[in-house]
Amino acid sequence: MAHPIAEDLIACVLHRDSNVIILNKPPGLASHGGPKTYFHVDAYLPDLTFGIASIPTLAHRLDRDTAGCLLLCRHAKSSKKITRLFTEKKIDKAYWAVVRGTVPDDHGFIDAPIAKFNDESGWRMVVDDSGQESRTEYRVLGRAEGMTWLELVPHTGRTHQLRVHLDHIGFPVIGDPFYGTGKAPVFGAPPTLHLLSRRIVVPFHAEREPVVVDAPPPELMRDALIACGYDGDFAPHRASIDSQYSGDNGNADRGEQSFDGDD
């Protein structure tokens, strides 16, 4: 019998074909394991074979508290193809975020280099002139008192790029435990990060239409999105993932590095 988290991940499949699977990763579930990360998508991939011999692999990575589209490769041939498409920047991604404050411009770009900073408390990403070139496009989808609903398109792929850039311009993501709060992160509690990997576009076959998938936002974003004018569906809460917050087995990592800079 599959683990409850594996069963929930099966229910989170948004798209499946002979080459790829796209999950709506629930918030609070890490992509990969670590020294203090015992619950993660990678651990349950053997339950997502759907009748073929190969165990799927992660094509990229989302931070633990970021929900939404997560791309899996179903076999070695598709993994090679997807790696090439990422390298050639042919896979498009868009994110949704609800940020604190009223963003004045309906559309704009954030150009600010990002570097990794280490101190005695751990590491974080910061805007720094010595860092790597980083560029994020944003578009306002809705506003409410004290908050703004944004669509974000990362034109570069730096670790925590969206969260760092939004904090840099004075509009941090609501519920971010690392950036924009001025407080130490609180571990062992359910996620509150209002960030969603909303859309992924995968042109796997050049002669066919690309795979285009939209992920419904998680329940934790409901109040803020409705206030900003969203009237669509929400993904069901996945109670199985709450188990990692009930004891000492929660993820106490300060953050997660990404293969391609996903938040």
PDB file of N, CA and C in Angstrom, residues 150-208:
ATOM      1  N   LEU A 150       0.342  39.239  -8.207  1.00  0.00           N
ATOM      2  CA  LEU A 150       1.249  39.397  -9.337  1.00  0.00           C
ATOM      3  C   LEU A 150       1.423  38.103 -10.122  1.00  0.00           C
ATOM      4  N   GLU A 151       1.623  38.256 -11.425  1.00  0.00           N
ATOM      5  CA  GLU A 151       2.184  37.193 -12.247  1.00  0.00           C
ATOM      6  C   GLU A 151       3.664  37.510 -12.445  1.00  0.00           C
ATOM      7  N   LEU A 152       4.520  36.518 -12.268  1.00  0.00           N
ATOM      8  CA  LEU A 152       5.964  36.707 -12.338  1.00  0.00           C
ATOM      9  C   LEU A 152       6.559  35.768 -13.376  1.00  0.00           C
ATOM     10  N   VAL A 153       7.425  36.311 -14.214  1.00  0.00           N
ATOM     11  CA  VAL A 153       8.145  35.496 -15.195  1.00  0.00           C
ATOM     12  C   VAL A 153       9.640  35.698 -14.952  1.00  0.00           C
ATOM     13  N   PRO A 154      10.340  34.661 -14.484  1.00  0.00           N
ATOM     14  CA  PRO A 154      11.783  34.799 -14.287  1.00  0.00           C
ATOM     15  C   PRO A 154      12.521  34.663 -15.620  1.00  0.00           C
ATOM     16  N   HIS A 155      13.292  35.677 -15.995  1.00  0.00           N
ATOM     17  CA  HIS A 155      14.067  35.620 -17.236  1.00  0.00           C
ATOM     18  C   HIS A 155      15.474  35.087 -16.993  1.00  0.00           C
ATOM     19  N   THR A 156      15.817  34.903 -15.729  1.00  0.00           N
ATOM     20  CA  THR A 156      17.026  34.185 -15.339  1.00  0.00           C
ATOM     21  C   THR A 156      16.608  33.221 -14.236  1.00  0.00           C
ATOM     22  N   GLY A 157      17.480  32.283 -13.915  1.00  0.00           N
ATOM     23  CA  GLY A 157      17.114  31.263 -12.936  1.00  0.00           C
ATOM     24  C   GLY A 157      18.051  31.230 -11.751  1.00  0.00           C
ATOM     25  N   ARG A 158      17.891  32.155 -10.825  1.00  0.00           N
ATOM     26  CA  ARG A 158      18.734  32.200  -9.626  1.00  0.00           C
ATOM     27  C   ARG A 158      17.959  31.665  -8.432  1.00  0.00           C
ATOM     28  N   THR A 159      18.666  31.078  -7.504  1.00  0.00           N
ATOM     29  CA  THR A 159      18.037  30.558  -6.297  1.00  0.00           C
ATOM     30  C   THR A 159      17.277  31.668  -5.571  1.00  0.00           C
ATOM     31  N   HIS A 160      16.019  31.395  -5.239  1.00  0.00           N
ATOM     32  CA  HIS A 160      15.160  32.337  -4.500  1.00  0.00           C
ATOM     33  C   HIS A 160      14.977  33.666  -5.230  1.00  0.00           C
ATOM     34  N   GLN A 161      15.168  33.676  -6.551  1.00  0.00           N
ATOM     35  CA  GLN A 161      15.175  34.932  -7.296  1.00  0.00           C
ATOM     36  C   GLN A 161      13.909  35.763  -7.094  1.00  0.00           C
ATOM     37  N   LEU A 162      12.752  35.144  -7.232  1.00  0.00           N
ATOM     38  CA  LEU A 162      11.509  35.910  -7.162  1.00  0.00           C
ATOM     39  C   LEU A 162      11.332  36.543  -5.792  1.00  0.00           C
ATOM     40  N   ARG A 163      11.598  35.769  -4.766  1.00  0.00           N
ATOM     41  CA  ARG A 163      11.410  36.269  -3.398  1.00  0.00           C
ATOM     42  C   ARG A 163      12.404  37.385  -3.069  1.00  0.00           C
ATOM     43  N   VAL A 164      13.645  37.218  -3.499  1.00  0.00           N
ATOM     44  CA  VAL A 164      14.665  38.239  -3.248  1.00  0.00           C
ATOM     45  C   VAL A 164      14.348  39.522  -4.016  1.00  0.00           C
ATOM     46  N   HIS A 165      13.968  39.385  -5.283  1.00  0.00           N
ATOM     47  CA  HIS A 165      13.663  40.561  -6.084  1.00  0.00           C
ATOM     48  C   HIS A 165      12.463  41.337  -5.535  1.00  0.00           C
ATOM     49  N   LEU A 166      11.429  40.613  -5.138  1.00  0.00           N
ATOM     50  CA  LEU A 166      10.240  41.300  -4.628  1.00  0.00           C
ATOM     51  C   LEU A 166      10.530  41.995  -3.302  1.00  0.00           C
ATOM     52  N   ASP A 167      11.316  41.355  -2.462  1.00  0.00           N
ATOM     53  CA  ASP A 167      11.719  42.000  -1.214  1.00  0.00           C
ATOM     54  C   ASP A 167      12.570  43.240  -1.509  1.00  0.00           C
ATOM     55  N   HIS A 168      13.433  43.138  -2.526  1.00  0.00           N
ATOM     56  CA  HIS A 168      14.337  44.229  -2.885  1.00  0.00           C
ATOM     57  C   HIS A 168      13.578  45.494  -3.291  1.00  0.00           C
ATOM     58  N   ILE A 169      12.452  45.341  -3.987  1.00  0.00           N
ATOM     59  CA  ILE A 169      11.700  46.516  -4.429  1.00  0.00           C
ATOM     60  C   ILE A 169      10.653  46.940  -3.395  1.00  0.00           C
ATOM     61  N   GLY A 170      10.653  46.277  -2.241  1.00  0.00           N
ATOM     62  CA  GLY A 170       9.778  46.702  -1.156  1.00  0.00           C
ATOM     63  C   GLY A 170       8.418  46.051  -1.104  1.00  0.00           C
ATOM     64  N   PHE A 171       8.236  44.943  -1.850  1.00  0.00           N
ATOM     65  CA  PHE A 171       6.957  44.244  -1.868  1.00  0.00           C
ATOM     66  C   PHE A 171       7.192  42.744  -1.637  1.00  0.00           C
ATOM     67  N   PRO A 172       7.559  42.353  -0.413  1.00  0.00           N
ATOM     68  CA  PRO A 172       7.868  40.945  -0.152  1.00  0.00           C
ATOM     69  C   PRO A 172       6.631  40.052  -0.257  1.00  0.00           C
ATOM     70  N   VAL A 173       6.872  38.792  -0.581  1.00  0.00           N
ATOM     71  CA  VAL A 173       5.785  37.822  -0.684  1.00  0.00           C
ATOM     72  C   VAL A 173       5.165  37.601   0.698  1.00  0.00           C
ATOM     73  N   ILE A 174       3.861  37.626   0.758  1.00  0.00           N
ATOM     74  CA  ILE A 174       3.175  37.365   2.023  1.00  0.00           C
ATOM     75  C   ILE A 174       3.543  35.975   2.530  1.00  0.00           C
ATOM     76  N   GLY A 175       3.860  35.888   3.822  1.00  0.00           N
ATOM     77  CA  GLY A 175       4.150  34.605   4.444  1.00  0.00           C
ATOM     78  C   GLY A 175       5.542  34.082   4.221  1.00  0.00           C
ATOM     79  N   ASP A 176       6.430  34.875   3.614  1.00  0.00           N
ATOM     80  CA  ASP A 176       7.796  34.411   3.384  1.00  0.00           C
ATOM     81  C   ASP A 176       8.549  34.374   4.713  1.00  0.00           C
ATOM     82  N   PRO A 177       9.063  33.187   5.120  1.00  0.00           N
ATOM     83  CA  PRO A 177       9.742  33.092   6.412  1.00  0.00           C
ATOM     84  C   PRO A 177      11.182  33.570   6.385  1.00  0.00           C
ATOM     85  N   PHE A 178      11.738  33.861   5.204  1.00  0.00           N
ATOM     86  CA  PHE A 178      13.154  34.213   5.093  1.00  0.00           C
ATOM     87  C   PHE A 178      13.396  35.632   4.609  1.00  0.00           C
ATOM     88  N   TYR A 179      12.557  36.132   3.724  1.00  0.00           N
ATOM     89  CA  TYR A 179      12.789  37.435   3.123  1.00  0.00           C
ATOM     90  C   TYR A 179      11.619  38.362   3.420  1.00  0.00           C
ATOM     91  N   GLY A 180      11.933  39.567   3.816  1.00  0.00           N
ATOM     92  CA  GLY A 180      10.911  40.578   3.967  1.00  0.00           C
ATOM     93  C   GLY A 180      10.182  40.615   5.289  1.00  0.00           C
ATOM     94  N   THR A 181      10.525  39.746   6.220  1.00  0.00           N
ATOM     95  CA  THR A 181       9.810  39.733   7.490  1.00  0.00           C
ATOM     96  C   THR A 181      10.570  40.444   8.590  1.00  0.00           C
ATOM     97  N   GLY A 182      11.895  40.459   8.487  1.00  0.00           N
ATOM     98  CA  GLY A 182      12.707  41.018   9.553  1.00  0.00           C
ATOM     99  C   GLY A 182      12.727  40.148  10.785  1.00  0.00           C
ATOM    100  N   LYS A 183      12.258  38.923  10.658  1.00  0.00           N
ATOM    101  CA  LYS A 183      12.207  38.000  11.786  1.00  0.00           C
ATOM    102  C   LYS A 183      12.917  36.704  11.415  1.00  0.00           C
ATOM    103  N   ALA A 184      13.360  35.993  12.428  1.00  0.00           N
ATOM    104  CA  ALA A 184      13.968  34.691  12.185  1.00  0.00           C
ATOM    105  C   ALA A 184      12.902  33.726  11.683  1.00  0.00           C
ATOM    106  N   PRO A 185      13.253  32.796  10.802  1.00  0.00           N
ATOM    107  CA  PRO A 185      12.274  31.836  10.303  1.00  0.00           C
ATOM    108  C   PRO A 185      11.744  30.946  11.418  1.00  0.00           C
ATOM    109  N   VAL A 186      10.484  30.586  11.307  1.00  0.00           N
ATOM    110  CA  VAL A 186       9.850  29.689  12.268  1.00  0.00           C
ATOM    111  C   VAL A 186       9.678  28.338  11.612  1.00  0.00           C
ATOM    112  N   PHE A 187      10.316  27.307  12.177  1.00  0.00           N
ATOM    113  CA  PHE A 187      10.210  25.971  11.620  1.00  0.00           C
ATOM    114  C   PHE A 187       9.225  25.148  12.452  1.00  0.00           C
ATOM    115  N   GLY A 188       8.801  24.031  11.879  1.00  0.00           N
ATOM    116  CA  GLY A 188       7.874  23.167  12.571  1.00  0.00           C
ATOM    117  C   GLY A 188       6.453  23.671  12.510  1.00  0.00           C
ATOM    118  N   ALA A 189       6.170  24.599  11.568  1.00  0.00           N
ATOM    119  CA  ALA A 189       4.821  25.127  11.400  1.00  0.00           C
ATOM    120  C   ALA A 189       4.423  25.012   9.936  1.00  0.00           C
ATOM    121  N   PRO A 190       3.144  24.852   9.643  1.00  0.00           N
ATOM    122  CA  PRO A 190       2.712  24.749   8.248  1.00  0.00           C
ATOM    123  C   PRO A 190       3.141  25.968   7.449  1.00  0.00           C
ATOM    124  N   PRO A 191       3.325  25.814   6.128  1.00  0.00           N
ATOM    125  CA  PRO A 191       3.791  26.920   5.298  1.00  0.00           C
ATOM    126  C   PRO A 191       2.739  28.001   5.148  1.00  0.00           C
ATOM    127  N   THR A 192       3.199  29.210   4.944  1.00  0.00           N
ATOM    128  CA  THR A 192       2.314  30.352   4.705  1.00  0.00           C
ATOM    129  C   THR A 192       2.720  31.130   3.462  1.00  0.00           C
ATOM    130  N   LEU A 193       3.732  30.669   2.737  1.00  0.00           N
ATOM    131  CA  LEU A 193       4.274  31.400   1.591  1.00  0.00           C
ATOM    132  C   LEU A 193       3.246  31.486   0.466  1.00  0.00           C
ATOM    133  N   HIS A 194       2.919  32.702   0.060  1.00  0.00           N
ATOM    134  CA  HIS A 194       1.923  32.926  -0.991  1.00  0.00           C
ATOM    135  C   HIS A 194       2.615  32.988  -2.360  1.00  0.00           C
ATOM    136  N   LEU A 195       3.181  31.862  -2.752  1.00  0.00           N
ATOM    137  CA  LEU A 195       3.907  31.770  -4.023  1.00  0.00           C
ATOM    138  C   LEU A 195       3.540  30.461  -4.710  1.00  0.00           C
ATOM    139  N   LEU A 196       3.169  30.552  -5.972  1.00  0.00           N
ATOM    140  CA  LEU A 196       2.685  29.410  -6.741  1.00  0.00           C
ATOM    141  C   LEU A 196       3.404  29.338  -8.078  1.00  0.00           C
ATOM    142  N   SER A 197       3.931  28.173  -8.404  1.00  0.00           N
ATOM    143  CA  SER A 197       4.417  27.908  -9.756  1.00  0.00           C
ATOM    144  C   SER A 197       3.184  27.645 -10.617  1.00  0.00           C
ATOM    145  N   ARG A 198       2.658  28.694 -11.198  1.00  0.00           N
ATOM    146  CA  ARG A 198       1.331  28.660 -11.813  1.00  0.00           C
ATOM    147  C   ARG A 198       1.288  27.912 -13.132  1.00  0.00           C
ATOM    148  N   ARG A 199       2.251  28.160 -14.021  1.00  0.00           N
ATOM    149  CA  ARG A 199       2.174  27.596 -15.377  1.00  0.00           C
ATOM    150  C   ARG A 199       3.530  27.088 -15.823  1.00  0.00           C
ATOM    151  N   ILE A 200       3.499  25.988 -16.578  1.00  0.00           N
ATOM    152  CA  ILE A 200       4.701  25.502 -17.248  1.00  0.00           C
ATOM    153  C   ILE A 200       4.323  25.135 -18.673  1.00  0.00           C
ATOM    154  N   VAL A 201       5.198  25.489 -19.599  1.00  0.00           N
ATOM    155  CA  VAL A 201       4.985  25.211 -21.024  1.00  0.00           C
ATOM    156  C   VAL A 201       6.168  24.389 -21.509  1.00  0.00           C
ATOM    157  N   VAL A 202       5.887  23.173 -21.966  1.00  0.00           N
ATOM    158  CA  VAL A 202       6.941  22.226 -22.347  1.00  0.00           C
ATOM    159  C   VAL A 202       6.778  21.853 -23.819  1.00  0.00           C
ATOM    160  N   PRO A 203       7.628  22.378 -24.707  1.00  0.00           N
ATOM    161  CA  PRO A 203       7.552  22.018 -26.131  1.00  0.00           C
ATOM    162  C   PRO A 203       8.337  20.732 -26.411  1.00  0.00           C
ATOM    163  N   PHE A 204       7.824  19.625 -25.914  1.00  0.00           N
ATOM    164  CA  PHE A 204       8.595  18.377 -25.988  1.00  0.00           C
ATOM    165  C   PHE A 204       8.791  17.928 -27.438  1.00  0.00           C
ATOM    166  N   HIS A 205       7.738  18.033 -28.236  1.00  0.00           N
ATOM    167  CA  HIS A 205       7.823  17.657 -29.648  1.00  0.00           C
ATOM    168  C   HIS A 205       7.739  18.923 -30.500  1.00  0.00           C
ATOM    169  N   ALA A 206       8.771  19.162 -31.280  1.00  0.00           N
ATOM    170  CA  ALA A 206       8.812  20.381 -32.088  1.00  0.00           C
ATOM    171  C   ALA A 206       7.655  20.446 -33.083  1.00  0.00           C
ATOM    172  N   GLU A 207       7.158  19.284 -33.519  1.00  0.00           N
ATOM    173  CA  GLU A 207       6.127  19.253 -34.542  1.00  0.00           C
ATOM    174  C   GLU A 207       4.718  19.218 -33.947  1.00  0.00           C
ATOM    175  N   ARG A 208       4.602  19.272 -32.634  1.00  0.00           N
ATOM    176  CA  ARG A 208       3.285  19.251 -31.986  1.00  0.00           C
ATOM    177  C   ARG A 208       3.119  20.484 -31.101  1.00  0.00           C
TER     178      ARG A 208
END
